[in-house]
Amino acid sequence: MERHQIYIPNDIWLVNRMARSNKRIYLSPPHLDGRERELLLQAFDSNWITTLGPHVDAFEQEISEKIGVKYAAALASGTAALHLALLIIGVKQGDVVLCSNLTFVASTNAITYVGATPTFIDSDHATWNMDPALLNEELDDCARKGKLPKAVVVVDLYGQCADYEPISEACAKYGIPIIEDAAEALGATYKGNSAGKFGVMSVFSFNGNKIVTTSGGGMLLSDNEGYIKQARLLSTQARDPAPHYQHSRIGYNYRLSNLLAAVGRGQLERLDEKVARKRAINEFYRKALGEIPGIEFMPEASYGKSNFWLTVILISPEVFGADRETVRLALEAENIESRPIWKPMHMQPAFKSFRICGGKVSEDLFHRGLCLPSGTQMTEEDLKRVVKVIKRYPRPSKRK
Ligand SMILES: Cc1ncc(COP(=O)(O)O)c(C=O)c1O
């Protein structure tokens, strides 16, 4: 071997290439371009450096008004909000809770926190959200067996609302409460109503990659004042109204900080612009990639408007010429973050012993699905960089 001819393994080549490539494009990074800083400094200067204060109250009020739900409690995370929602409707050890199968793990984790058993409902091909027909069948089956679930957790996947009309009808037949996990869907609509308006309670997340972020945070909403009062009590260690720190129930430390609520208020003011930008990004990708054989986009259901928190595509390798993982790694080699879609709950080692109704639809989506960078500050140049990598295919070996 000559002096300069050294063998470079494939992964080293990737690392080197990353090191010299352009700035990293993240999947959905925080974007703070409004009054966040001003409001944060206001909170700072007011010395309300705690888990209550004027910004927490105002953030709750502003989100209630925006969504059209009467009451809201600002919490430390979306997961905390889901946990409290289940506690408040009385879900406990031994109960069954039905849940969307294709979701982020937090929807299911919360069910296990209260000792309940999840049963997973597969996705509908047309929306990727919970299949209302499968839910209906499962509820009828539970009724026949005399063990109805205590609640149904319905997820609004990647910013698109589930089909609430048939879902609500199926649940109403047996009086089963719905908890809407709208963590990903702030700003989306279903038949003219905002995401977060469905079920007895709904949940938003403000973690760092969400359309509105407080770095970490969440919100529980309901038209039932009693529920939100309970959420406020349980999220502050369930302290009785006594001066001597008495606790008749077990509580949690789940309230949102006043500093973070200030950031959230600044973010919320720009929600409409953020949704418009996410939708424009989706449109850009559709125009650039929509005609390529072997690529499909997550469908937008005619019943509503997605916030397109993430733009998601399906790649059929036999038609496209490369599989999802090859494309993901090619993007990564160009310093571009993309991500497989959520691994369905029934395929998770932690949950594989639980019942699944269907499963094939979400399995297929998982194997082929890729979330593309969708940050609201992406420039046209950034979008073109992503598209250029994907358009490298079909690979020469596949060309006949
Ligand atoms: C569908 C879904 N549910 C729940 C959560 C949990 O929210 P958090 O991270 O704020 O706890 C998230 C996001 O993280 C989510 O995507």
PDB file of C-alpha atoms in Angstrom, residues 77-257:
ATOM      1  CA  SER A  77     -44.486  18.632  31.483  1.00  0.00           C
ATOM      2  CA  GLY A  78     -47.042  17.064  29.194  1.00  0.00           C
ATOM      3  CA  THR A  79     -46.336  13.740  30.888  1.00  0.00           C
ATOM      4  CA  ALA A  80     -47.254  15.263  34.271  1.00  0.00           C
ATOM      5  CA  ALA A  81     -50.483  16.559  32.722  1.00  0.00           C
ATOM      6  CA  LEU A  82     -51.361  13.066  31.428  1.00  0.00           C
ATOM      7  CA  HIS A  83     -50.564  11.524  34.805  1.00  0.00           C
ATOM      8  CA  LEU A  84     -52.801  14.009  36.632  1.00  0.00           C
ATOM      9  CA  ALA A  85     -55.627  13.596  34.104  1.00  0.00           C
ATOM     10  CA  LEU A  86     -55.692   9.854  34.774  1.00  0.00           C
ATOM     11  CA  LEU A  87     -55.566  10.358  38.555  1.00  0.00           C
ATOM     12  CA  ILE A  88     -58.340  12.955  38.436  1.00  0.00           C
ATOM     13  CA  ILE A  89     -60.773  10.666  36.625  1.00  0.00           C
ATOM     14  CA  GLY A  90     -59.946   7.966  39.152  1.00  0.00           C
ATOM     15  CA  VAL A  91     -57.946   5.489  37.077  1.00  0.00           C
ATOM     16  CA  LYS A  92     -56.159   3.093  39.404  1.00  0.00           C
ATOM     17  CA  GLN A  93     -54.394  -0.230  39.839  1.00  0.00           C
ATOM     18  CA  GLY A  94     -56.013  -2.988  37.800  1.00  0.00           C
ATOM     19  CA  ASP A  95     -57.995  -0.699  35.469  1.00  0.00           C
ATOM     20  CA  VAL A  96     -57.635  -0.888  31.708  1.00  0.00           C
ATOM     21  CA  VAL A  97     -56.998   2.235  29.619  1.00  0.00           C
ATOM     22  CA  LEU A  98     -57.166   2.164  25.816  1.00  0.00           C
ATOM     23  CA  CYS A  99     -54.474   4.199  24.070  1.00  0.00           C
ATOM     24  CA  SER A 100     -53.270   5.067  20.568  1.00  0.00           C
ATOM     25  CA  ASN A 101     -50.601   2.565  19.556  1.00  0.00           C
ATOM     26  CA  LEU A 102     -48.594   4.935  17.385  1.00  0.00           C
ATOM     27  CA  THR A 103     -47.370   7.591  19.782  1.00  0.00           C
ATOM     28  CA  PHE A 104     -44.499   8.845  21.876  1.00  0.00           C
ATOM     29  CA  VAL A 105     -43.996   6.673  24.950  1.00  0.00           C
ATOM     30  CA  ALA A 106     -45.237   9.331  27.405  1.00  0.00           C
ATOM     31  CA  SER A 107     -48.889   8.618  26.508  1.00  0.00           C
ATOM     32  CA  THR A 108     -48.437   5.046  27.710  1.00  0.00           C
ATOM     33  CA  ASN A 109     -46.025   5.689  30.560  1.00  0.00           C
ATOM     34  CA  ALA A 110     -48.626   7.844  32.289  1.00  0.00           C
ATOM     35  CA  ILE A 111     -51.093   4.918  32.199  1.00  0.00           C
ATOM     36  CA  THR A 112     -48.599   2.696  33.966  1.00  0.00           C
ATOM     37  CA  TYR A 113     -47.834   5.383  36.617  1.00  0.00           C
ATOM     38  CA  VAL A 114     -51.348   4.875  38.046  1.00  0.00           C
ATOM     39  CA  GLY A 115     -50.998   1.081  37.931  1.00  0.00           C
ATOM     40  CA  ALA A 116     -53.434   0.644  35.037  1.00  0.00           C
ATOM     41  CA  THR A 117     -52.946  -1.671  32.054  1.00  0.00           C
ATOM     42  CA  PRO A 118     -52.820  -0.171  28.562  1.00  0.00           C
ATOM     43  CA  THR A 119     -54.513  -1.770  25.571  1.00  0.00           C
ATOM     44  CA  PHE A 120     -53.215  -0.389  22.295  1.00  0.00           C
ATOM     45  CA  ILE A 121     -55.424   0.555  19.353  1.00  0.00           C
ATOM     46  CA  ASP A 122     -53.793   0.591  15.935  1.00  0.00           C
ATOM     47  CA  SER A 123     -53.785   3.507  13.497  1.00  0.00           C
ATOM     48  CA  ASP A 124     -56.169   4.229  10.685  1.00  0.00           C
ATOM     49  CA  HIS A 125     -54.310   4.276   7.362  1.00  0.00           C
ATOM     50  CA  ALA A 126     -56.063   7.474   6.271  1.00  0.00           C
ATOM     51  CA  THR A 127     -54.967   9.604   9.256  1.00  0.00           C
ATOM     52  CA  TRP A 128     -52.302   7.541  11.102  1.00  0.00           C
ATOM     53  CA  ASN A 129     -54.298   8.295  14.248  1.00  0.00           C
ATOM     54  CA  MET A 130     -56.378   5.901  16.368  1.00  0.00           C
ATOM     55  CA  ASP A 131     -58.668   3.819  14.149  1.00  0.00           C
ATOM     56  CA  PRO A 132     -62.231   4.625  15.294  1.00  0.00           C
ATOM     57  CA  ALA A 133     -63.605   1.315  13.951  1.00  0.00           C
ATOM     58  CA  LEU A 134     -61.031  -0.724  15.895  1.00  0.00           C
ATOM     59  CA  LEU A 135     -61.782   1.304  19.017  1.00  0.00           C
ATOM     60  CA  ASN A 136     -65.487   0.657  18.593  1.00  0.00           C
ATOM     61  CA  GLU A 137     -64.912  -3.094  18.184  1.00  0.00           C
ATOM     62  CA  GLU A 138     -62.689  -3.230  21.248  1.00  0.00           C
ATOM     63  CA  LEU A 139     -65.199  -1.331  23.380  1.00  0.00           C
ATOM     64  CA  ASP A 140     -68.003  -3.680  22.296  1.00  0.00           C
ATOM     65  CA  ASP A 141     -65.766  -6.613  23.103  1.00  0.00           C
ATOM     66  CA  CYS A 142     -64.886  -5.189  26.545  1.00  0.00           C
ATOM     67  CA  ALA A 143     -68.598  -4.634  27.225  1.00  0.00           C
ATOM     68  CA  ARG A 144     -69.396  -8.256  26.272  1.00  0.00           C
ATOM     69  CA  LYS A 145     -66.682  -9.442  28.663  1.00  0.00           C
ATOM     70  CA  GLY A 146     -67.991  -7.122  31.409  1.00  0.00           C
ATOM     71  CA  LYS A 147     -64.737  -5.184  31.812  1.00  0.00           C
ATOM     72  CA  LEU A 148     -64.933  -1.753  30.293  1.00  0.00           C
ATOM     73  CA  PRO A 149     -61.844   0.462  30.207  1.00  0.00           C
ATOM     74  CA  LYS A 150     -61.661   3.384  32.620  1.00  0.00           C
ATOM     75  CA  ALA A 151     -60.525   5.878  29.964  1.00  0.00           C
ATOM     76  CA  VAL A 152     -59.256   6.259  26.401  1.00  0.00           C
ATOM     77  CA  VAL A 153     -56.094   8.267  25.675  1.00  0.00           C
ATOM     78  CA  VAL A 154     -56.354   9.576  22.113  1.00  0.00           C
ATOM     79  CA  VAL A 155     -53.226  11.063  20.532  1.00  0.00           C
ATOM     80  CA  ASP A 156     -53.152  13.798  17.857  1.00  0.00           C
ATOM     81  CA  LEU A 157     -50.168  12.449  15.951  1.00  0.00           C
ATOM     82  CA  TYR A 158     -47.500  14.762  14.512  1.00  0.00           C
ATOM     83  CA  GLY A 159     -49.890  17.698  14.766  1.00  0.00           C
ATOM     84  CA  GLN A 160     -52.973  16.135  13.181  1.00  0.00           C
ATOM     85  CA  CYS A 161     -56.144  15.659  15.236  1.00  0.00           C
ATOM     86  CA  ALA A 162     -57.630  12.197  15.533  1.00  0.00           C
ATOM     87  CA  ASP A 163     -61.129  11.682  14.119  1.00  0.00           C
ATOM     88  CA  TYR A 164     -63.054  12.757  17.226  1.00  0.00           C
ATOM     89  CA  GLU A 165     -66.626  12.386  15.958  1.00  0.00           C
ATOM     90  CA  PRO A 166     -66.644   8.569  15.605  1.00  0.00           C
ATOM     91  CA  ILE A 167     -64.213   8.206  18.522  1.00  0.00           C
ATOM     92  CA  SER A 168     -66.471  10.236  20.832  1.00  0.00           C
ATOM     93  CA  GLU A 169     -69.553   8.328  19.627  1.00  0.00           C
ATOM     94  CA  ALA A 170     -67.923   4.980  20.396  1.00  0.00           C
ATOM     95  CA  CYS A 171     -66.861   6.148  23.871  1.00  0.00           C
ATOM     96  CA  ALA A 172     -70.190   7.839  24.647  1.00  0.00           C
ATOM     97  CA  LYS A 173     -71.992   4.523  24.077  1.00  0.00           C
ATOM     98  CA  TYR A 174     -70.349   3.211  27.259  1.00  0.00           C
ATOM     99  CA  GLY A 175     -69.702   6.506  29.065  1.00  0.00           C
ATOM    100  CA  ILE A 176     -65.925   6.182  28.772  1.00  0.00           C
ATOM    101  CA  PRO A 177     -64.006   9.462  29.227  1.00  0.00           C
ATOM    102  CA  ILE A 178     -61.507  10.555  26.598  1.00  0.00           C
ATOM    103  CA  ILE A 179     -58.224  12.236  27.456  1.00  0.00           C
ATOM    104  CA  GLU A 180     -56.897  14.081  24.422  1.00  0.00           C
ATOM    105  CA  ASP A 181     -53.123  13.893  24.160  1.00  0.00           C
ATOM    106  CA  ALA A 182     -52.627  16.987  22.012  1.00  0.00           C
ATOM    107  CA  ALA A 183     -48.969  17.312  23.050  1.00  0.00           C
ATOM    108  CA  GLU A 184     -47.892  17.628  19.401  1.00  0.00           C
ATOM    109  CA  ALA A 185     -50.925  19.433  18.029  1.00  0.00           C
ATOM    110  CA  LEU A 186     -51.137  22.961  19.464  1.00  0.00           C
ATOM    111  CA  GLY A 187     -52.558  25.133  16.694  1.00  0.00           C
ATOM    112  CA  ALA A 188     -54.215  22.293  14.746  1.00  0.00           C
ATOM    113  CA  THR A 189     -57.977  22.103  14.174  1.00  0.00           C
ATOM    114  CA  TYR A 190     -60.679  19.456  13.818  1.00  0.00           C
ATOM    115  CA  LYS A 191     -63.920  20.512  12.100  1.00  0.00           C
ATOM    116  CA  GLY A 192     -63.247  24.122  13.016  1.00  0.00           C
ATOM    117  CA  ASN A 193     -62.393  23.446  16.666  1.00  0.00           C
ATOM    118  CA  SER A 194     -58.913  23.707  18.125  1.00  0.00           C
ATOM    119  CA  ALA A 195     -56.891  20.669  19.113  1.00  0.00           C
ATOM    120  CA  GLY A 196     -57.140  20.498  22.895  1.00  0.00           C
ATOM    121  CA  LYS A 197     -60.907  20.941  22.877  1.00  0.00           C
ATOM    122  CA  PHE A 198     -61.781  17.249  22.849  1.00  0.00           C
ATOM    123  CA  GLY A 199     -62.368  14.789  25.655  1.00  0.00           C
ATOM    124  CA  VAL A 200     -62.961  15.542  29.323  1.00  0.00           C
ATOM    125  CA  MET A 201     -59.400  16.820  29.607  1.00  0.00           C
ATOM    126  CA  SER A 202     -56.636  17.577  27.150  1.00  0.00           C
ATOM    127  CA  VAL A 203     -52.890  17.897  27.327  1.00  0.00           C
ATOM    128  CA  PHE A 204     -50.236  20.027  25.630  1.00  0.00           C
ATOM    129  CA  SER A 205     -46.462  19.693  25.852  1.00  0.00           C
ATOM    130  CA  PHE A 206     -44.010  22.592  25.689  1.00  0.00           C
ATOM    131  CA  ASN A 207     -40.807  20.604  25.577  1.00  0.00           C
ATOM    132  CA  GLY A 208     -37.902  21.903  23.534  1.00  0.00           C
ATOM    133  CA  ASN A 209     -38.945  20.496  20.173  1.00  0.00           C
ATOM    134  CA  LYS A 210     -42.637  21.443  20.288  1.00  0.00           C
ATOM    135  CA  ILE A 211     -44.223  24.211  18.227  1.00  0.00           C
ATOM    136  CA  VAL A 212     -44.467  26.295  21.413  1.00  0.00           C
ATOM    137  CA  THR A 213     -41.773  25.630  23.962  1.00  0.00           C
ATOM    138  CA  THR A 214     -40.950  26.660  27.501  1.00  0.00           C
ATOM    139  CA  SER A 215     -37.853  24.373  27.425  1.00  0.00           C
ATOM    140  CA  GLY A 216     -39.928  21.916  29.450  1.00  0.00           C
ATOM    141  CA  GLY A 217     -43.556  22.291  30.404  1.00  0.00           C
ATOM    142  CA  GLY A 218     -47.111  21.204  29.831  1.00  0.00           C
ATOM    143  CA  MET A 219     -50.722  22.210  30.245  1.00  0.00           C
ATOM    144  CA  LEU A 220     -53.873  20.394  31.330  1.00  0.00           C
ATOM    145  CA  LEU A 221     -57.145  21.842  30.052  1.00  0.00           C
ATOM    146  CA  SER A 222     -60.775  21.143  30.807  1.00  0.00           C
ATOM    147  CA  ASP A 223     -64.211  22.744  30.811  1.00  0.00           C
ATOM    148  CA  ASN A 224     -64.684  21.084  34.197  1.00  0.00           C
ATOM    149  CA  GLU A 225     -63.516  23.554  36.844  1.00  0.00           C
ATOM    150  CA  GLY A 226     -63.349  20.835  39.498  1.00  0.00           C
ATOM    151  CA  TYR A 227     -60.840  18.851  37.413  1.00  0.00           C
ATOM    152  CA  ILE A 228     -58.507  21.816  37.022  1.00  0.00           C
ATOM    153  CA  LYS A 229     -58.807  22.731  40.708  1.00  0.00           C
ATOM    154  CA  GLN A 230     -57.765  19.164  41.500  1.00  0.00           C
ATOM    155  CA  ALA A 231     -54.872  19.438  39.057  1.00  0.00           C
ATOM    156  CA  ARG A 232     -53.643  22.588  40.822  1.00  0.00           C
ATOM    157  CA  LEU A 233     -53.938  20.855  44.201  1.00  0.00           C
ATOM    158  CA  LEU A 234     -52.253  17.601  43.159  1.00  0.00           C
ATOM    159  CA  SER A 235     -49.474  19.421  41.313  1.00  0.00           C
ATOM    160  CA  THR A 236     -48.482  21.361  44.461  1.00  0.00           C
ATOM    161  CA  GLN A 237     -48.066  18.396  46.839  1.00  0.00           C
ATOM    162  CA  ALA A 238     -51.830  18.301  47.635  1.00  0.00           C
ATOM    163  CA  ARG A 239     -51.527  20.737  50.487  1.00  0.00           C
ATOM    164  CA  ASP A 240     -54.717  21.182  52.508  1.00  0.00           C
ATOM    165  CA  PRO A 241     -55.885  24.745  53.234  1.00  0.00           C
ATOM    166  CA  ALA A 242     -54.188  24.850  56.633  1.00  0.00           C
ATOM    167  CA  PRO A 243     -51.188  26.896  57.783  1.00  0.00           C
ATOM    168  CA  HIS A 244     -49.358  23.844  59.171  1.00  0.00           C
ATOM    169  CA  TYR A 245     -48.643  21.897  55.957  1.00  0.00           C
ATOM    170  CA  GLN A 246     -51.234  19.168  56.217  1.00  0.00           C
ATOM    171  CA  HIS A 247     -51.758  16.669  53.394  1.00  0.00           C
ATOM    172  CA  SER A 248     -54.830  14.440  53.167  1.00  0.00           C
ATOM    173  CA  ARG A 249     -53.783  13.066  49.767  1.00  0.00           C
ATOM    174  CA  ILE A 250     -50.556  12.233  48.063  1.00  0.00           C
ATOM    175  CA  GLY A 251     -49.486  15.021  45.741  1.00  0.00           C
ATOM    176  CA  TYR A 252     -46.762  15.844  43.242  1.00  0.00           C
ATOM    177  CA  ASN A 253     -44.393  18.677  42.474  1.00  0.00           C
ATOM    178  CA  TYR A 254     -45.694  19.269  38.962  1.00  0.00           C
ATOM    179  CA  ARG A 255     -46.302  23.048  38.636  1.00  0.00           C
ATOM    180  CA  LEU A 256     -44.717  25.164  35.893  1.00  0.00           C
ATOM    181  CA  SER A 257     -42.203  27.836  36.898  1.00  0.00           C
TER     182      SER A 257
END
